Short mmCIF file of C-alpha atoms in Angstrom, two decimals:
data_model
loop_
_atom_site.label_atom_id
_atom_site.label_comp_id
_atom_site.label_asym_id
_atom_site.label_seq_id
_atom_site.Cartn_x
_atom_site.Cartn_y
_atom_site.Cartn_z
CA MET A 1160 187.35 -9.11 -97.94
CA ALA A 1161 189.41 -11.15 -95.47
CA ASP A 1162 189.39 -11.78 -91.77
CA GLY A 1163 192.03 -9.65 -90.12
CA ASP A 1164 192.95 -12.48 -87.71
CA SER A 1165 193.60 -15.03 -90.40
CA ASP A 1166 196.23 -15.42 -93.10
CA SER A 1167 193.87 -17.28 -95.42
CA ASP A 1168 191.43 -15.68 -97.78
CA SER A 1169 187.70 -16.12 -97.32
CA SER A 1170 185.24 -16.39 -100.14
CA PHE A 1171 182.01 -14.46 -99.92
CA VAL A 1172 178.73 -14.66 -101.84
CA LEU A 1173 176.59 -11.56 -102.34
CA VAL A 1174 172.87 -12.38 -102.43
CA SER A 1175 170.68 -9.55 -103.71
CA GLU A 1176 166.89 -9.24 -103.75
CA GLY A 1177 166.96 -6.72 -106.57
CA THR A 1178 165.93 -3.12 -106.79
CA SER A 1179 162.48 -2.37 -105.42
CA VAL A 1180 159.88 -0.72 -107.60
CA GLY A 1181 160.19 3.02 -107.31
CA SER A 1182 163.59 2.84 -105.61
CA ASP A 1183 167.20 2.83 -106.76
CA SER A 1184 168.49 0.95 -103.72
CA GLU A 1185 169.09 -2.73 -103.18
CA SER A 1186 168.95 -5.10 -100.24
CA PHE A 1187 171.43 -7.92 -99.92
CA VAL A 1188 173.18 -10.24 -97.48
CA ILE A 1189 176.74 -11.56 -97.37
CA VAL A 1190 177.40 -15.27 -96.88
CA SER A 1191 180.95 -16.57 -96.41
CA GLY A 1192 182.46 -19.82 -97.51
CA ASP A 1193 182.71 -20.79 -93.85
CA ASN A 1194 178.91 -20.83 -93.65
CA CYS A 1195 178.72 -17.49 -91.88
CA VAL A 1196 176.51 -14.47 -92.37
CA SER A 1197 177.25 -10.83 -91.68
CA SER A 1198 175.79 -9.46 -88.44
CA ASP A 1199 174.60 -5.93 -87.63
CA SER A 1200 177.16 -3.18 -88.02
CA ASP A 1201 177.06 0.61 -88.24
CA GLU A 1202 180.08 0.67 -90.50
CA ASP A 1203 179.86 1.23 -94.24
CA LEU A 1204 180.08 -1.92 -96.37
CA CYS A 1205 183.59 -0.99 -97.47
CA GLY A 1206 184.54 0.77 -94.18
CA GLY A 1207 187.68 0.19 -92.20
CA ARG A 1208 186.25 -2.04 -89.50
CA ARG A 1209 185.59 -5.62 -90.51
CA HIS A 1210 182.12 -7.10 -90.00
CA GLN A 1211 181.55 -9.66 -87.30
CA LEU A 1212 180.40 -13.02 -88.66
CA LYS A 1213 178.16 -15.48 -86.90
CA LYS A 1214 178.08 -19.20 -87.57
CA LEU A 1215 175.13 -20.78 -89.35
CA VAL A 1216 173.35 -23.87 -88.07
CA ASP A 1217 174.31 -26.94 -90.10
CA TYR A 1218 171.38 -29.28 -90.73
CA SER A 1219 173.45 -31.71 -92.77
CA SER A 1220 174.04 -33.87 -89.69
CA SER A 1221 170.35 -34.60 -89.28
CA ASP A 1222 169.36 -38.26 -89.21
CA SER A 1223 166.19 -37.61 -91.16
CA ASP A 1224 166.21 -38.24 -94.91
CA GLU A 1225 162.60 -37.21 -95.37
CA VAL A 1226 161.92 -34.69 -98.11
CA LEU A 1227 158.29 -33.78 -98.70
CA LEU A 1228 156.83 -33.49 -102.17
CA ASP A 1229 154.40 -30.88 -100.94
CA CYS A 1230 157.32 -28.70 -99.87
CA GLY A 1231 156.00 -28.49 -96.36
CA GLY A 1232 159.00 -26.64 -95.07
CA SER A 1233 161.26 -29.60 -94.17
CA LEU A 1234 164.92 -28.93 -94.77
CA GLY A 1235 166.97 -31.36 -96.83
CA LYS A 1236 170.49 -32.37 -95.92
CA GLY A 1237 173.30 -29.95 -96.50
CA LYS A 1238 171.14 -26.85 -95.91
CA TYR A 1239 172.02 -24.01 -93.56
CA VAL A 1240 169.79 -21.62 -91.68
CA GLY A 1241 171.01 -18.51 -89.91
CA THR A 1242 170.69 -18.27 -86.15
CA ASN A 1243 170.20 -14.50 -86.34
CA GLU A 1244 168.44 -12.18 -88.72
CA PHE A 1245 170.38 -11.13 -91.79
CA HIS A 1246 171.65 -7.59 -91.67
CA ILE A 1247 170.31 -5.62 -94.61
CA TYR A 1248 172.58 -3.03 -96.16
CA PRO A 1249 171.01 -0.23 -98.26
CA CYS A 1250 173.34 0.58 -101.12
CA LYS A 1251 173.11 2.73 -104.24
CA ARG A 1252 175.68 0.73 -106.21
CA ILE A 1253 177.24 -2.65 -105.58
CA GLY A 1254 180.79 -3.31 -106.75
CA HIS A 1255 181.73 -6.70 -108.15
CA PHE A 1256 184.67 -8.37 -106.40
CA CYS A 1257 186.47 -10.90 -108.58
CA GLY A 1258 189.33 -13.27 -107.98
CA ASP A 1259 191.25 -15.60 -110.22
CA ASP A 1260 188.04 -17.46 -111.01
CA CYS A 1261 186.66 -14.53 -113.05
CA ASP A 1262 187.49 -13.57 -116.63
CA GLU A 1263 188.49 -10.13 -117.85
CA PHE A 1264 184.84 -9.04 -118.00
CA GLY A 1265 184.13 -10.00 -114.39
CA VAL A 1266 182.15 -13.11 -115.30
CA LYS A 1267 182.78 -16.17 -113.17
CA LYS A 1268 184.56 -18.89 -115.10
CA ALA A 1269 182.94 -22.28 -115.45
CA GLU A 1270 184.54 -25.05 -113.47
CA GLU A 1271 186.39 -27.45 -115.73
CA ASN A 1272 185.29 -30.49 -113.77
CA ALA A 1273 181.71 -29.32 -113.19
CA ASP A 1274 179.18 -32.14 -113.20
CA ILE A 1275 176.66 -31.57 -115.99
CA ASN A 1276 173.93 -33.07 -113.80
CA ASN A 1277 174.52 -30.55 -111.04
CA VAL A 1278 174.69 -27.67 -113.51
CA THR A 1279 171.40 -28.76 -115.10
CA MET A 1280 169.70 -29.19 -111.75
CA GLU A 1281 170.71 -25.77 -110.49
CA TYR A 1282 170.57 -23.59 -113.60
CA VAL A 1283 168.06 -25.26 -115.95
CA LEU A 1284 165.34 -27.00 -113.95
CA PRO A 1285 164.06 -23.86 -112.14
CA PHE A 1286 163.17 -22.29 -115.51
CA LEU A 1287 160.92 -25.20 -116.54
CA PRO A 1288 157.17 -25.65 -115.91
CA ALA A 1289 155.97 -27.86 -113.09
CA LYS A 1290 154.71 -30.72 -115.28
CA THR A 1291 158.04 -31.06 -117.06
CA ILE A 1292 159.96 -30.93 -113.78
CA CYS A 1293 157.85 -33.67 -112.20
CA ARG A 1294 158.81 -35.99 -115.06
CA PHE A 1295 162.49 -35.49 -114.26
CA ARG A 1296 162.01 -36.95 -110.78
CA SER A 1297 162.51 -40.38 -112.35
CA VAL A 1298 166.01 -39.52 -113.62
CA SER A 1299 167.70 -40.51 -110.36
CA LYS A 1300 167.26 -40.46 -106.60
CA HIS A 1301 169.49 -37.39 -106.50
CA TRP A 1302 167.24 -35.50 -108.93
CA ASP A 1303 164.12 -36.64 -107.11
CA LYS A 1304 165.49 -35.40 -103.79
CA TRP A 1305 166.42 -32.03 -105.30
CA ILE A 1306 163.08 -31.52 -107.07
CA THR A 1307 161.06 -32.33 -103.94
CA ASN A 1308 163.14 -29.95 -101.84
CA PRO A 1309 161.18 -26.89 -100.63
CA PHE A 1310 164.05 -24.59 -101.58
CA PHE A 1311 163.83 -25.76 -105.19
CA ALA A 1312 160.06 -25.22 -105.26
CA HIS A 1313 160.63 -21.66 -104.06
CA LYS A 1314 163.29 -21.06 -106.71
CA GLN A 1315 161.10 -22.42 -109.50
CA ALA A 1316 158.16 -20.27 -108.40
CA TYR A 1317 160.41 -17.20 -108.56
CA THR A 1318 162.02 -17.90 -111.95
CA PHE A 1319 159.16 -19.42 -113.97
CA ARG A 1320 156.40 -16.90 -114.76
CA ASN A 1321 155.17 -17.92 -118.23
CA ILE A 1322 151.46 -18.31 -118.83
CA SER A 1323 150.97 -22.05 -119.31
CA GLY A 1324 147.28 -22.29 -120.08
CA PHE A 1325 143.81 -21.19 -119.06
CA PHE A 1326 141.25 -22.31 -116.53
CA CYS A 1327 137.83 -22.33 -118.12
CA GLN A 1328 134.49 -22.82 -116.41
CA LEU A 1329 130.94 -22.65 -117.70
CA PRO A 1330 128.07 -21.86 -115.31
CA GLY A 1331 127.03 -24.96 -113.40
CA GLU A 1332 130.01 -27.02 -114.57
CA LYS A 1333 133.35 -27.99 -113.03
CA PRO A 1334 136.50 -26.11 -113.99
CA SER A 1335 138.67 -27.38 -116.83
CA PHE A 1336 142.20 -26.56 -117.96
CA VAL A 1337 143.27 -25.69 -121.49
CA SER A 1338 147.01 -26.17 -121.88
CA LEU A 1339 149.10 -24.17 -124.33
CA ASP A 1340 151.37 -27.20 -124.71
CA GLY A 1341 150.08 -30.55 -123.53
CA ASP A 1342 153.58 -32.04 -123.32
CA ALA A 1343 155.03 -29.24 -121.21
CA TYR A 1344 152.14 -27.78 -119.19
CA GLY A 1345 149.49 -29.56 -117.22
CA ILE A 1346 147.92 -30.23 -113.83
CA PRO A 1347 146.83 -33.57 -112.35
CA ASN A 1348 143.28 -32.55 -111.39
CA PRO A 1349 141.80 -29.75 -113.55
CA SER A 1350 138.35 -30.09 -111.94
CA LEU A 1351 139.84 -29.17 -108.52
CA ASP A 1352 138.09 -32.09 -106.82
CA PHE A 1353 140.74 -32.08 -104.08
CA LEU A 1354 138.99 -29.05 -102.55
CA PRO A 1355 136.36 -29.86 -99.88
CA GLN A 1356 133.42 -28.47 -101.89
CA SER A 1357 132.39 -27.37 -105.34
CA VAL A 1358 133.94 -24.06 -106.31
CA THR A 1359 133.99 -21.37 -108.95
CA VAL A 1360 137.37 -20.23 -110.26
CA ARG A 1361 137.61 -16.49 -109.66
CA THR A 1362 141.18 -15.20 -110.12
CA ALA A 1363 144.81 -16.34 -110.37
CA CYS A 1364 148.31 -14.92 -110.00
CA ASN A 1365 151.76 -16.47 -110.57
CA GLY A 1366 150.72 -20.06 -109.91
CA LEU A 1367 148.14 -19.48 -107.19
CA LEU A 1368 144.44 -19.91 -107.86
CA CYS A 1369 141.57 -18.33 -105.93
CA CYS A 1370 138.23 -20.15 -105.88
CA ALA A 1371 134.93 -19.30 -104.23
CA SER A 1372 132.39 -21.77 -102.89
CA CYS A 1373 129.23 -22.21 -104.91
CA ASP A 1374 126.94 -21.92 -101.89
CA GLY A 1375 127.08 -18.12 -101.75
CA GLU A 1376 128.76 -18.08 -98.32
CA ASN A 1377 131.81 -16.08 -99.38
CA THR A 1378 134.16 -19.00 -98.65
CA TYR A 1379 137.43 -18.50 -100.49
CA TYR A 1380 140.10 -21.10 -101.19
CA ILE A 1381 143.67 -20.39 -102.32
CA CYS A 1382 145.20 -23.42 -103.98
CA ASN A 1383 147.93 -24.68 -106.28
CA PRO A 1384 146.46 -27.31 -108.63
CA VAL A 1385 149.92 -28.73 -109.36
CA ASN A 1386 150.66 -30.07 -105.87
CA LYS A 1387 147.02 -29.98 -104.70
CA GLU A 1388 147.87 -27.78 -101.75
CA TRP A 1389 145.20 -25.40 -100.53
CA THR A 1390 144.12 -23.19 -97.68
CA VAL A 1391 140.73 -21.75 -96.75
CA LEU A 1392 140.53 -18.09 -95.82
CA PRO A 1393 138.73 -16.97 -92.67
CA LYS A 1394 135.35 -15.34 -93.03
CA SER A 1395 135.27 -11.63 -93.62
CA GLU A 1396 133.09 -9.40 -91.49
CA SER A 1397 131.87 -7.72 -94.69
CA TYR A 1398 129.26 -9.29 -96.91
CA HIS A 1399 130.66 -9.28 -100.44
CA GLY A 1400 127.56 -10.35 -102.30
CA SER A 1401 127.26 -12.09 -105.65
CA GLU A 1402 128.34 -9.07 -107.71
CA SER A 1403 131.76 -8.66 -106.10
CA VAL A 1404 135.00 -9.02 -108.04
CA LEU A 1405 138.30 -10.41 -106.81
CA ALA A 1406 141.97 -9.89 -107.59
CA LEU A 1407 144.79 -12.06 -106.25
CA ALA A 1408 148.17 -10.39 -105.66
CA PHE A 1409 151.18 -12.69 -105.33
CA GLU A 1410 154.77 -11.75 -106.15
CA PRO A 1411 157.41 -14.43 -105.38
CA SER A 1412 160.49 -13.08 -103.64
CA VAL A 1413 164.04 -14.35 -104.17
CA LEU A 1414 164.87 -14.24 -100.44
CA GLY A 1415 161.46 -14.58 -98.78
CA PHE A 1416 161.01 -18.34 -98.50
CA GLU A 1417 157.56 -17.99 -96.94
CA GLU A 1418 155.14 -17.17 -99.73
CA HIS A 1419 152.74 -14.32 -98.93
CA PHE A 1420 149.74 -13.14 -100.93
CA GLN A 1421 146.86 -10.69 -100.75
CA LEU A 1422 143.29 -11.04 -101.96
CA VAL A 1423 141.31 -7.91 -102.76
CA CYS A 1424 137.53 -7.98 -103.00
CA ALA A 1425 135.78 -4.97 -104.52
CA PHE A 1426 132.09 -4.93 -103.60
CA SER A 1427 129.14 -2.61 -103.17
CA LEU A 1428 126.15 -2.60 -100.85
CA PRO A 1429 122.51 -2.59 -101.97
CA ASP A 1430 121.20 0.91 -102.72
CA LEU A 1431 124.62 2.41 -101.97
CA PRO A 1432 126.46 3.54 -105.15
CA VAL A 1433 130.02 3.19 -103.85
CA ILE A 1434 132.77 0.55 -104.09
CA PHE A 1435 134.40 -0.85 -100.96
CA PHE A 1436 137.73 -2.69 -100.87
CA ASP A 1437 138.11 -5.64 -98.51
CA VAL A 1438 141.72 -6.87 -98.32
CA TYR A 1439 142.99 -10.20 -96.98
CA SER A 1440 146.67 -10.57 -96.10
CA SER A 1441 148.33 -13.93 -95.54
CA ARG A 1442 150.87 -12.22 -93.26
CA SER A 1443 148.22 -11.34 -90.70
CA SER A 1444 145.75 -14.09 -91.72
CA SER A 1445 142.94 -11.58 -91.50
CA TRP A 1446 140.71 -9.24 -93.51
CA HIS A 1447 140.49 -5.50 -93.18
CA CYS A 1448 138.14 -3.17 -95.00
CA SER A 1449 140.03 -0.23 -96.45
CA THR A 1450 139.03 3.29 -95.47
CA THR A 1451 139.27 4.16 -99.16
CA VAL A 1452 135.88 4.20 -100.85
CA CYS A 1453 135.39 4.63 -104.60
CA CYS A 1454 132.47 6.92 -105.51
CA GLU A 1455 133.18 7.05 -109.26
CA ILE A 1456 130.12 6.28 -111.37
CA ASP A 1457 132.33 4.68 -114.05
CA ALA A 1458 133.53 2.05 -111.54
CA LEU A 1459 130.19 0.84 -110.24
CA HIS A 1460 129.93 -2.13 -112.60
CA LEU A 1461 133.11 -4.18 -112.51
CA THR A 1462 133.83 -7.29 -114.53
CA GLY A 1463 136.59 -9.79 -115.11
CA HIS A 1464 138.97 -11.72 -112.90
CA GLY A 1465 141.32 -8.87 -112.00
CA LEU A 1466 144.96 -8.32 -112.93
CA PHE A 1467 147.92 -7.75 -110.60
CA LEU A 1468 150.77 -5.62 -111.93
CA LYS A 1469 153.46 -3.62 -110.11
CA GLY A 1470 151.66 -3.39 -106.80
CA MET A 1471 148.31 -2.57 -108.38
CA VAL A 1472 145.18 -4.66 -108.87
CA LEU A 1473 143.02 -3.69 -111.84
CA TRP A 1474 139.51 -4.52 -113.01
CA GLU A 1475 137.75 -3.70 -116.24
CA THR A 1476 134.36 -1.99 -115.97
CA LEU A 1477 131.29 -2.21 -118.16
CA THR A 1478 131.38 1.55 -118.73
CA GLY A 1479 134.67 1.74 -120.62
CA ALA A 1480 137.15 2.32 -117.80
CA ILE A 1481 139.67 0.52 -115.60
CA LEU A 1482 139.52 0.65 -111.80
CA ALA A 1483 143.03 0.47 -110.30
CA PHE A 1484 143.68 -0.07 -106.58
CA ASN A 1485 147.14 0.46 -105.06
CA LEU A 1486 147.83 -2.15 -102.40
CA LYS A 1487 150.51 -0.19 -100.56
CA GLY A 1488 148.80 3.18 -100.24
CA GLU A 1489 145.26 1.76 -100.60
CA GLN A 1490 144.30 4.45 -103.09
CA TYR A 1491 142.30 4.00 -106.28
CA GLY A 1492 142.43 5.52 -109.73
CA ILE A 1493 140.40 5.43 -112.95
CA LEU A 1494 142.06 4.71 -116.29
CA PRO A 1495 140.31 5.00 -119.66
CA LEU A 1496 139.68 2.10 -122.00
CA PRO A 1497 139.65 2.23 -125.82
CA PRO A 1498 136.32 3.38 -127.25
CA CYS A 1499 135.52 -0.04 -128.72
CA SER A 1500 136.56 -2.10 -125.71
CA GLY A 1501 134.33 -4.97 -124.75
CA PRO A 1502 134.15 -8.73 -124.33
CA HIS A 1503 136.57 -9.34 -127.23
CA GLY A 1504 139.44 -7.31 -125.77
CA VAL A 1505 141.60 -8.05 -122.73
CA MET A 1506 143.85 -6.28 -120.24
CA ALA A 1507 147.30 -7.83 -120.34
CA GLU A 1508 150.95 -7.29 -119.49
CA MET A 1509 153.28 -6.62 -122.40
CA TYR A 1510 156.95 -5.67 -121.95
CA GLY A 1511 156.29 -5.21 -118.25
CA GLU A 1512 153.58 -2.59 -118.78
CA LEU A 1513 149.79 -2.56 -118.75
CA CYS A 1514 148.21 -2.76 -122.19
CA TYR A 1515 144.85 -3.48 -123.76
CA ILE A 1516 144.66 -5.90 -126.72
CA LEU A 1517 141.66 -5.42 -128.98
CA PRO A 1518 140.84 -7.44 -132.14
CA VAL A 1519 139.21 -5.31 -134.86
CA LEU A 1520 137.37 -6.61 -137.94
CA GLU A 1521 137.30 -4.46 -141.06
CA ASP A 1522 136.37 -5.68 -144.55
CA SER A 1523 136.55 -9.31 -143.38
CA VAL A 1524 140.17 -8.80 -142.24
CA TYR A 1525 141.23 -8.88 -138.60
CA THR A 1526 143.86 -6.65 -137.00
CA LEU A 1527 145.08 -6.33 -133.44
CA GLU A 1528 145.17 -2.91 -131.83
CA ILE A 1529 147.51 -2.50 -128.86
CA TYR A 1530 146.75 0.32 -126.43
CA GLY A 1531 149.02 1.44 -123.61
CA ASP A 1532 150.29 4.18 -121.27
CA MET A 1533 148.19 5.80 -118.57
CA ASP A 1534 145.84 7.32 -121.11
CA MET A 1535 145.48 4.03 -123.02
CA LYS A 1536 146.36 5.54 -126.37
CA LEU A 1537 146.84 3.46 -129.50
CA LYS A 1538 150.44 2.21 -129.60
CA ARG A 1539 150.47 -0.31 -132.42
CA ILE A 1540 148.31 -1.96 -135.08
CA ILE A 1541 149.23 -5.56 -135.93
CA PRO A 1542 147.85 -7.02 -139.18
CA LEU A 1543 146.90 -10.66 -138.73
CA ALA A 1544 148.57 -11.79 -141.93
CA ASP A 1545 148.10 -15.52 -141.47
CA GLY A 1546 145.33 -17.09 -143.54
CA ILE A 1547 143.67 -18.49 -140.44
CA PHE A 1548 142.05 -15.11 -139.77
CA THR A 1549 140.50 -14.57 -143.21
CA ASP A 1550 137.15 -16.00 -142.13
CA GLY A 1551 135.30 -13.00 -140.76
CA TYR A 1552 132.26 -15.07 -139.76
CA GLU A 1553 133.98 -16.37 -136.61
CA GLU A 1554 134.36 -14.03 -133.66
CA LEU A 1555 137.93 -13.31 -132.55
CA ARG A 1556 138.66 -12.79 -128.86
CA ALA A 1557 142.01 -11.88 -127.24
CA LEU A 1558 142.86 -13.84 -124.08
CA ALA A 1559 146.42 -13.00 -123.00
CA CYS A 1560 149.94 -12.06 -124.05
CA VAL A 1561 152.76 -14.60 -123.52
CA ASN A 1562 156.47 -13.69 -123.48
CA ASP A 1563 155.69 -10.21 -124.88
CA ASP A 1564 155.57 -11.57 -128.44
CA VAL A 1565 152.81 -14.19 -128.54
CA VAL A 1566 149.15 -13.21 -128.30
CA ILE A 1567 146.74 -16.00 -127.38
CA MET A 1568 143.34 -15.65 -129.06
CA LEU A 1569 140.14 -17.57 -129.48
CA LEU A 1570 138.69 -17.74 -133.00
CA GLY A 1571 135.36 -19.51 -132.72
CA LYS A 1572 136.39 -22.71 -130.97
CA LYS A 1573 140.01 -22.61 -132.11
CA LEU A 1574 142.69 -21.55 -129.63
CA ILE A 1575 145.40 -19.72 -131.56
CA ALA A 1576 148.86 -18.44 -130.66
CA TYR A 1577 149.93 -15.57 -132.92
CA HIS A 1578 153.66 -14.78 -133.07
CA VAL A 1579 153.86 -11.03 -133.67
CA LYS A 1580 157.46 -10.79 -134.94
CA ALA A 1581 157.25 -13.85 -137.17
CA GLU A 1582 153.70 -12.95 -138.32
CA LYS A 1583 152.74 -16.57 -137.91
CA ALA A 1584 149.78 -18.25 -136.24
CA ASP A 1585 149.70 -21.70 -134.64
CA ILE A 1586 146.46 -23.51 -133.84
CA ILE A 1587 146.85 -24.95 -130.34
CA HIS A 1588 143.40 -26.52 -130.08
CA ARG A 1589 140.85 -26.83 -132.88
CA ASP A 1590 137.83 -27.55 -130.70
CA ILE A 1591 138.07 -26.65 -127.04
CA GLY A 1592 134.34 -27.15 -126.47
CA THR A 1593 133.32 -23.57 -125.75
CA SER A 1594 132.70 -20.63 -128.03
CA ALA A 1595 134.24 -17.19 -127.62
CA GLY A 1596 131.35 -15.47 -125.89
CA TYR A 1597 130.22 -18.01 -123.32
CA ALA A 1598 133.14 -18.68 -121.01
CA GLY A 1599 135.82 -16.91 -119.04
CA TYR A 1600 139.46 -17.85 -119.57
CA LEU A 1601 141.76 -17.34 -116.61
CA PRO A 1602 145.52 -17.30 -117.39
CA TYR A 1603 147.49 -19.69 -115.18
CA VAL A 1604 151.22 -20.26 -114.51
CA ASN A 1605 152.43 -23.86 -114.04
CA SER A 1606 154.30 -23.36 -110.78
CA LEU A 1607 155.47 -25.42 -107.79
CA VAL A 1608 154.67 -22.62 -105.34
CA HIS A 1609 153.97 -23.92 -101.84
CA ILE A 1610 150.92 -22.92 -99.80
CA ASN A 1611 151.03 -22.94 -96.02
CA HIS A 1612 147.97 -24.54 -94.46
CA PRO A 1613 146.31 -22.63 -91.62
#
């Protein structure tokens, strides 16, 4: 694609946000090598009329060298921001335009004189956990400036999604963090003392943590324990009560630099056997009570911290069912649970789908049963071949699935990672201080995600 008024070729970069769930279309923008973006046009992407380009604002001439560690939105040098909104082109298929810098398969060739430091900074660091990245700030001033840049924090939050550990909290005690790898994953203040009051950890999603005040006033805090950023949510007009359950919904976007989240509270009123859904949106900074009301008897007693998956929030019930609430259409549904579900099983994501992991003890030998699909039918039985599980006197509890192949479990006071393909178990912690039946374990992602203060 070249400017018709120029004899020189222009290089363009195609930035795509990916295909939306339930759609086969993509949204993308075009950025030229001259720091321009495509403006609105009624022509087809490959039509005869060329697209008008508008110049971007260059912030590289700013006199300020300040880059905030808390990613407060300041722009570093050399960054560009468009003066007009990007034009979004719906497209079924996107062709790949290659020049001499691409090989025969359409893959861009590596630059011969590429600096290994720049390559590492751009293509390796975003895939690492927050604790590891913070250590690399001491490599050089250049690395420190890049790591503390808000654009890098956004990129790391989008690319790194691995479960890094668990927040654990006993009644009346402060929260604590159990890391799956002490060298790689960690947070500076596991007790969350940077918050203005004592809190109870309620739910988490992709690096964000939701906590509730211990005074019973329905005060909710959304925080990131890594950078100690937090925000307090406004009061809801609905009284949630002590029996309410929460689910945090946060999905980082590749192009949306302002992080948005939703918090869903499912609650009931005294002497009224129905479930209400109160939804907070960070876009509007307000609550609204959904017109959808759940009257299912199986959903009246909810438990757990809630799970967000593909636009749905899900809670396990005490009556052998799953309550699912669709955030877009604000409709609910009831899914079955395995007959023997209970405190030792867990809802989890495996291969991008909802599943239920249930440890089963038979003849002093443990197995893992994996249930899936909408009817939660038995999909797989995994024998726990490692000798660690031969002691049937200790209770086994499933906590989460990591990278689709590793199941994290609690055997007595031992935290164990079981590698399904290799049929091998690793003991992560031998004595974490709490037994299987007396504490909740909330999966957490070690992310640099930024939180906007109100």
